[in-house]
């Protein structure tokens, strides 16, 4: 289970991507009270925001080109500032990767909670992505091992003998079984490609 971090947010940097408007003043004031360094920008985020701790963005007038990353791939928690509940606007806000939201007109209420919720959801999303990537890597490695074992089976070995030969090969190369299997499969594919290249089609 991902722990929710609730320590002091003082010193964190928050960028607000919103057109100049009096309604933003309450948000800026409260972020300062909490201890965040606040920067306002419009109409797009500069590259330096890649180092920000939080991004607040206008869900009403925002668009993809304002962000220096692909939709849903933000490197920090994102908080949508929502005024319009039009389905298209809400869908876009979610696609950009909103981890929390604040409703307009904005005030000094709910800002701290939005920061904590956004960071918690961001941490959980990153943990899930890491887990999925690890599972995909393990699945790919297992499939490669099966392919390497089948190379020995095609030469008349039993599956048990083939796996043992793969294990011995890995020990001889001083690598893991996964790496040994990957090398063997790659070498086999290269050899097949070379053989195909030497073939001469009949006239």
PDB file of C-alpha atoms in Angstrom:
ATOM      1  CA  UNK A   1       0.000   0.000   0.000  1.00  0.00           C
ATOM      2  CA  UNK A   2       1.310   3.454  -0.949  1.00  0.00           C
ATOM      3  CA  UNK A   3       1.759   5.683   2.092  1.00  0.00           C
ATOM      4  CA  UNK A   4       0.185   9.128   1.950  1.00  0.00           C
ATOM      5  CA  UNK A   5       2.858  11.722   2.614  1.00  0.00           C
ATOM      6  CA  UNK A   6       1.513  14.527   4.776  1.00  0.00           C
ATOM      7  CA  UNK A   7       4.709  16.256   5.843  1.00  0.00           C
ATOM      8  CA  UNK A   8       5.250  19.983   5.523  1.00  0.00           C
ATOM      9  CA  UNK A   9       5.078  21.209   1.935  1.00  0.00           C
ATOM     10  CA  UNK A  10       7.213  24.247   2.631  1.00  0.00           C
ATOM     11  CA  UNK A  11       9.855  24.838  -0.019  1.00  0.00           C
ATOM     12  CA  UNK A  12       7.975  23.034  -2.796  1.00  0.00           C
ATOM     13  CA  UNK A  13       7.470  24.823  -6.100  1.00  0.00           C
ATOM     14  CA  UNK A  14       4.039  25.241  -7.688  1.00  0.00           C
ATOM     15  CA  UNK A  15       3.398  26.621 -11.152  1.00  0.00           C
ATOM     16  CA  UNK A  16      -0.019  28.007 -12.024  1.00  0.00           C
ATOM     17  CA  UNK A  17      -0.893  27.775 -15.706  1.00  0.00           C
ATOM     18  CA  UNK A  18      -3.829  30.153 -15.868  1.00  0.00           C
ATOM     19  CA  UNK A  19      -4.617  33.377 -17.683  1.00  0.00           C
ATOM     20  CA  UNK A  20      -4.299  36.485 -15.475  1.00  0.00           C
ATOM     21  CA  UNK A  21      -7.477  36.737 -13.444  1.00  0.00           C
ATOM     22  CA  UNK A  22      -8.446  38.017  -9.978  1.00  0.00           C
ATOM     23  CA  UNK A  23      -9.798  34.564  -9.067  1.00  0.00           C
ATOM     24  CA  UNK A  24      -6.254  33.209  -9.015  1.00  0.00           C
ATOM     25  CA  UNK A  25      -5.208  35.567  -6.240  1.00  0.00           C
ATOM     26  CA  UNK A  26      -6.765  33.475  -3.466  1.00  0.00           C
ATOM     27  CA  UNK A  27      -4.948  30.364  -4.689  1.00  0.00           C
ATOM     28  CA  UNK A  28      -1.627  32.181  -4.883  1.00  0.00           C
ATOM     29  CA  UNK A  29      -2.098  33.641  -1.407  1.00  0.00           C
ATOM     30  CA  UNK A  30      -2.955  30.276   0.182  1.00  0.00           C
ATOM     31  CA  UNK A  31      -0.072  28.469  -1.510  1.00  0.00           C
ATOM     32  CA  UNK A  32       2.231  31.092  -0.052  1.00  0.00           C
ATOM     33  CA  UNK A  33       0.738  30.577   3.407  1.00  0.00           C
ATOM     34  CA  UNK A  34       1.357  26.844   3.122  1.00  0.00           C
ATOM     35  CA  UNK A  35       4.972  27.606   2.233  1.00  0.00           C
ATOM     36  CA  UNK A  36       5.177  26.913  -1.482  1.00  0.00           C
ATOM     37  CA  UNK A  37       7.115  28.998  -3.965  1.00  0.00           C
ATOM     38  CA  UNK A  38       4.526  30.095  -6.539  1.00  0.00           C
ATOM     39  CA  UNK A  39       5.065  31.035 -10.170  1.00  0.00           C
ATOM     40  CA  UNK A  40       2.342  32.100 -12.562  1.00  0.00           C
ATOM     41  CA  UNK A  41       2.565  31.616 -16.310  1.00  0.00           C
ATOM     42  CA  UNK A  42       0.387  31.828 -19.418  1.00  0.00           C
ATOM     43  CA  UNK A  43      -0.159  30.667 -22.145  1.00  0.00           C
ATOM     44  CA  UNK A  44       2.284  27.738 -21.860  1.00  0.00           C
ATOM     45  CA  UNK A  45       4.656  26.090 -19.428  1.00  0.00           C
ATOM     46  CA  UNK A  46       8.380  26.662 -20.007  1.00  0.00           C
ATOM     47  CA  UNK A  47      10.803  23.737 -20.013  1.00  0.00           C
ATOM     48  CA  UNK A  48      11.988  24.601 -16.493  1.00  0.00           C
ATOM     49  CA  UNK A  49       8.642  23.460 -15.091  1.00  0.00           C
ATOM     50  CA  UNK A  50       9.906  19.893 -15.524  1.00  0.00           C
ATOM     51  CA  UNK A  51      11.495  20.420 -12.088  1.00  0.00           C
ATOM     52  CA  UNK A  52       8.288  21.705 -10.443  1.00  0.00           C
ATOM     53  CA  UNK A  53       6.652  19.899  -7.524  1.00  0.00           C
ATOM     54  CA  UNK A  54       3.062  20.758  -8.506  1.00  0.00           C
ATOM     55  CA  UNK A  55       1.246  22.139 -11.541  1.00  0.00           C
ATOM     56  CA  UNK A  56      -2.120  23.902 -11.352  1.00  0.00           C
ATOM     57  CA  UNK A  57      -3.690  24.245 -14.789  1.00  0.00           C
ATOM     58  CA  UNK A  58      -6.756  25.907 -16.285  1.00  0.00           C
ATOM     59  CA  UNK A  59      -9.146  23.179 -17.417  1.00  0.00           C
ATOM     60  CA  UNK A  60     -11.456  25.680 -19.123  1.00  0.00           C
ATOM     61  CA  UNK A  61      -9.089  27.187 -21.681  1.00  0.00           C
ATOM     62  CA  UNK A  62      -6.204  24.744 -21.619  1.00  0.00           C
ATOM     63  CA  UNK A  63      -4.917  22.628 -24.520  1.00  0.00           C
ATOM     64  CA  UNK A  64      -2.261  19.970 -25.120  1.00  0.00           C
ATOM     65  CA  UNK A  65       0.347  22.286 -26.646  1.00  0.00           C
ATOM     66  CA  UNK A  66       0.711  24.208 -23.389  1.00  0.00           C
ATOM     67  CA  UNK A  67       2.597  21.325 -21.757  1.00  0.00           C
ATOM     68  CA  UNK A  68       6.174  20.148 -22.430  1.00  0.00           C
ATOM     69  CA  UNK A  69       5.107  16.485 -22.039  1.00  0.00           C
ATOM     70  CA  UNK A  70       2.541  14.144 -23.558  1.00  0.00           C
ATOM     71  CA  UNK A  71      -0.992  13.982 -22.080  1.00  0.00           C
ATOM     72  CA  UNK A  72      -1.035  11.915 -18.911  1.00  0.00           C
ATOM     73  CA  UNK A  73       2.781  11.814 -18.667  1.00  0.00           C
ATOM     74  CA  UNK A  74       3.448  14.655 -16.252  1.00  0.00           C
ATOM     75  CA  UNK A  75       6.536  14.210 -14.032  1.00  0.00           C
ATOM     76  CA  UNK A  76       4.753  15.836 -11.099  1.00  0.00           C
ATOM     77  CA  UNK A  77       1.249  16.003  -9.537  1.00  0.00           C
ATOM     78  CA  UNK A  78      -1.282  17.964 -11.610  1.00  0.00           C
ATOM     79  CA  UNK A  79      -4.249  19.871 -10.168  1.00  0.00           C
ATOM     80  CA  UNK A  80      -7.029  20.953 -12.534  1.00  0.00           C
ATOM     81  CA  UNK A  81      -8.717  24.307 -11.994  1.00  0.00           C
ATOM     82  CA  UNK A  82     -12.270  23.626 -13.156  1.00  0.00           C
ATOM     83  CA  UNK A  83     -14.989  26.149 -13.844  1.00  0.00           C
ATOM     84  CA  UNK A  84     -16.865  24.601 -16.748  1.00  0.00           C
ATOM     85  CA  UNK A  85     -18.485  21.174 -16.338  1.00  0.00           C
ATOM     86  CA  UNK A  86     -18.880  20.690 -20.085  1.00  0.00           C
ATOM     87  CA  UNK A  87     -18.126  17.002 -20.822  1.00  0.00           C
ATOM     88  CA  UNK A  88     -15.459  17.857 -23.374  1.00  0.00           C
ATOM     89  CA  UNK A  89     -13.587  20.127 -20.972  1.00  0.00           C
ATOM     90  CA  UNK A  90     -13.774  17.628 -18.134  1.00  0.00           C
ATOM     91  CA  UNK A  91     -12.599  14.826 -20.426  1.00  0.00           C
ATOM     92  CA  UNK A  92      -9.609  16.891 -21.529  1.00  0.00           C
ATOM     93  CA  UNK A  93      -8.717  17.748 -17.928  1.00  0.00           C
ATOM     94  CA  UNK A  94      -8.708  14.061 -17.026  1.00  0.00           C
ATOM     95  CA  UNK A  95      -6.729  13.072 -20.114  1.00  0.00           C
ATOM     96  CA  UNK A  96      -4.035  15.559 -19.158  1.00  0.00           C
ATOM     97  CA  UNK A  97      -3.637  13.575 -15.951  1.00  0.00           C
ATOM     98  CA  UNK A  98      -5.434  15.493 -13.212  1.00  0.00           C
ATOM     99  CA  UNK A  99      -4.495  14.032  -9.826  1.00  0.00           C
ATOM    100  CA  UNK A 100      -6.817  16.427  -7.977  1.00  0.00           C
ATOM    101  CA  UNK A 101      -9.049  19.389  -8.719  1.00  0.00           C
ATOM    102  CA  UNK A 102     -10.151  22.769  -7.411  1.00  0.00           C
ATOM    103  CA  UNK A 103     -13.429  24.343  -8.433  1.00  0.00           C
ATOM    104  CA  UNK A 104     -13.741  27.930  -9.576  1.00  0.00           C
ATOM    105  CA  UNK A 105     -14.213  30.549  -8.304  1.00  0.00           C
ATOM    106  CA  UNK A 106     -11.126  29.683  -6.296  1.00  0.00           C
ATOM    107  CA  UNK A 107     -10.537  30.715  -2.715  1.00  0.00           C
ATOM    108  CA  UNK A 108      -8.122  29.787   0.040  1.00  0.00           C
ATOM    109  CA  UNK A 109     -10.197  26.748   1.020  1.00  0.00           C
ATOM    110  CA  UNK A 110      -9.303  23.196   0.007  1.00  0.00           C
ATOM    111  CA  UNK A 111      -5.881  24.047  -1.386  1.00  0.00           C
ATOM    112  CA  UNK A 112      -3.843  22.061   1.156  1.00  0.00           C
ATOM    113  CA  UNK A 113      -6.145  19.054   0.776  1.00  0.00           C
ATOM    114  CA  UNK A 114      -5.845  19.258  -3.020  1.00  0.00           C
ATOM    115  CA  UNK A 115      -2.050  19.253  -2.745  1.00  0.00           C
ATOM    116  CA  UNK A 116      -2.018  16.157  -0.544  1.00  0.00           C
ATOM    117  CA  UNK A 117      -4.587  14.289  -2.653  1.00  0.00           C
ATOM    118  CA  UNK A 118      -2.739  15.136  -5.862  1.00  0.00           C
ATOM    119  CA  UNK A 119       0.586  13.955  -4.532  1.00  0.00           C
ATOM    120  CA  UNK A 120      -0.908  10.765  -3.101  1.00  0.00           C
ATOM    121  CA  UNK A 121      -2.638   9.921  -6.394  1.00  0.00           C
ATOM    122  CA  UNK A 122       0.535  10.756  -8.318  1.00  0.00           C
ATOM    123  CA  UNK A 123       2.625   8.455  -6.094  1.00  0.00           C
ATOM    124  CA  UNK A 124       0.117   5.638  -6.488  1.00  0.00           C
ATOM    125  CA  UNK A 125       0.015   6.050 -10.267  1.00  0.00           C
ATOM    126  CA  UNK A 126       3.810   5.928 -10.491  1.00  0.00           C
ATOM    127  CA  UNK A 127       3.933   2.865  -8.242  1.00  0.00           C
ATOM    128  CA  UNK A 128       1.373   1.132 -10.468  1.00  0.00           C
ATOM    129  CA  UNK A 129       3.335   2.033 -13.602  1.00  0.00           C
ATOM    130  CA  UNK A 130       6.527   0.646 -12.073  1.00  0.00           C
ATOM    131  CA  UNK A 131       4.749  -2.577 -11.092  1.00  0.00           C
ATOM    132  CA  UNK A 132       3.264  -2.997 -14.572  1.00  0.00           C
ATOM    133  CA  UNK A 133       6.646  -2.378 -16.191  1.00  0.00           C
ATOM    134  CA  UNK A 134       8.261  -4.951 -13.897  1.00  0.00           C
ATOM    135  CA  UNK A 135       5.585  -7.551 -14.677  1.00  0.00           C
ATOM    136  CA  UNK A 136       5.923  -6.915 -18.402  1.00  0.00           C
ATOM    137  CA  UNK A 137       9.695  -7.286 -18.139  1.00  0.00           C
ATOM    138  CA  UNK A 138       9.353 -10.568 -16.256  1.00  0.00           C
ATOM    139  CA  UNK A 139       6.829 -11.896 -18.764  1.00  0.00           C
ATOM    140  CA  UNK A 140       9.093 -10.959 -21.659  1.00  0.00           C
ATOM    141  CA  UNK A 141      12.068 -12.631 -19.944  1.00  0.00           C
ATOM    142  CA  UNK A 142      10.084 -15.832 -19.382  1.00  0.00           C
ATOM    143  CA  UNK A 143       9.012 -15.917 -23.016  1.00  0.00           C
ATOM    144  CA  UNK A 144      12.640 -15.502 -24.068  1.00  0.00           C
ATOM    145  CA  UNK A 145      13.677 -18.376 -21.786  1.00  0.00           C
ATOM    146  CA  UNK A 146      11.015 -20.594 -23.365  1.00  0.00           C
ATOM    147  CA  UNK A 147      12.313 -19.717 -26.833  1.00  0.00           C
ATOM    148  CA  UNK A 148      15.905 -20.492 -25.789  1.00  0.00           C
ATOM    149  CA  UNK A 149      14.839 -23.836 -24.302  1.00  0.00           C
ATOM    150  CA  UNK A 150      13.025 -24.706 -27.531  1.00  0.00           C
ATOM    151  CA  UNK A 151      16.272 -24.182 -29.467  1.00  0.00           C
ATOM    152  CA  UNK A 152      17.738 -27.131 -27.550  1.00  0.00           C
ATOM    153  CA  UNK A 153      14.531 -29.144 -27.852  1.00  0.00           C
ATOM    154  CA  UNK A 154      14.676 -28.778 -31.631  1.00  0.00           C
ATOM    155  CA  UNK A 155      18.107 -30.419 -31.443  1.00  0.00           C
ATOM    156  CA  UNK A 156      16.669 -33.472 -29.697  1.00  0.00           C
ATOM    157  CA  UNK A 157      16.938 -32.529 -26.036  1.00  0.00           C
ATOM    158  CA  UNK A 158      14.115 -32.963 -23.550  1.00  0.00           C
ATOM    159  CA  UNK A 159      12.746 -29.833 -21.905  1.00  0.00           C
ATOM    160  CA  UNK A 160      14.512 -30.722 -18.661  1.00  0.00           C
ATOM    161  CA  UNK A 161      17.815 -31.293 -20.478  1.00  0.00           C
ATOM    162  CA  UNK A 162      17.328 -28.092 -22.458  1.00  0.00           C
ATOM    163  CA  UNK A 163      16.728 -26.007 -19.355  1.00  0.00           C
ATOM    164  CA  UNK A 164      19.768 -27.546 -17.674  1.00  0.00           C
ATOM    165  CA  UNK A 165      21.909 -26.708 -20.707  1.00  0.00           C
ATOM    166  CA  UNK A 166      20.624 -23.147 -20.610  1.00  0.00           C
ATOM    167  CA  UNK A 167      21.478 -22.926 -16.920  1.00  0.00           C
ATOM    168  CA  UNK A 168      24.974 -24.302 -17.555  1.00  0.00           C
ATOM    169  CA  UNK A 169      25.460 -21.816 -20.387  1.00  0.00           C
ATOM    170  CA  UNK A 170      24.476 -18.944 -18.126  1.00  0.00           C
ATOM    171  CA  UNK A 171      26.944 -20.120 -15.485  1.00  0.00           C
ATOM    172  CA  UNK A 172      29.709 -20.419 -18.082  1.00  0.00           C
ATOM    173  CA  UNK A 173      29.011 -16.907 -19.357  1.00  0.00           C
ATOM    174  CA  UNK A 174      28.620 -15.640 -15.780  1.00  0.00           C
ATOM    175  CA  UNK A 175      25.287 -14.026 -16.525  1.00  0.00           C
ATOM    176  CA  UNK A 176      21.703 -14.608 -15.463  1.00  0.00           C
ATOM    177  CA  UNK A 177      19.556 -17.190 -17.202  1.00  0.00           C
ATOM    178  CA  UNK A 178      17.468 -14.369 -18.653  1.00  0.00           C
ATOM    179  CA  UNK A 179      20.497 -12.700 -20.241  1.00  0.00           C
ATOM    180  CA  UNK A 180      21.852 -16.008 -21.523  1.00  0.00           C
ATOM    181  CA  UNK A 181      18.489 -16.821 -23.095  1.00  0.00           C
ATOM    182  CA  UNK A 182      18.320 -13.383 -24.695  1.00  0.00           C
ATOM    183  CA  UNK A 183      21.775 -13.807 -26.210  1.00  0.00           C
ATOM    184  CA  UNK A 184      21.011 -17.278 -27.528  1.00  0.00           C
ATOM    185  CA  UNK A 185      17.761 -16.197 -29.130  1.00  0.00           C
ATOM    186  CA  UNK A 186      19.458 -13.147 -30.652  1.00  0.00           C
ATOM    187  CA  UNK A 187      22.320 -15.285 -32.017  1.00  0.00           C
ATOM    188  CA  UNK A 188      19.836 -17.770 -33.471  1.00  0.00           C
ATOM    189  CA  UNK A 189      17.892 -14.987 -35.165  1.00  0.00           C
ATOM    190  CA  UNK A 190      21.130 -13.537 -36.561  1.00  0.00           C
ATOM    191  CA  UNK A 191      22.235 -16.921 -37.893  1.00  0.00           C
ATOM    192  CA  UNK A 192      18.848 -17.470 -39.533  1.00  0.00           C
ATOM    193  CA  UNK A 193      19.054 -14.054 -41.118  1.00  0.00           C
ATOM    194  CA  UNK A 194      22.536 -14.818 -42.446  1.00  0.00           C
ATOM    195  CA  UNK A 195      21.335 -18.142 -43.880  1.00  0.00           C
ATOM    196  CA  UNK A 196      18.418 -16.448 -45.588  1.00  0.00           C
ATOM    197  CA  UNK A 197      20.804 -13.941 -47.080  1.00  0.00           C
ATOM    198  CA  UNK A 198      22.965 -16.694 -48.572  1.00  0.00           C
ATOM    199  CA  UNK A 199      20.030 -18.400 -50.261  1.00  0.00           C
ATOM    200  CA  UNK A 200      19.745 -18.006 -54.020  1.00  0.00           C
ATOM    201  CA  UNK A 201      16.283 -18.033 -55.479  1.00  0.00           C
ATOM    202  CA  UNK A 202      15.913 -20.275 -58.546  1.00  0.00           C
ATOM    203  CA  UNK A 203      15.656 -18.427 -61.842  1.00  0.00           C
TER     204      UNK A 203
END
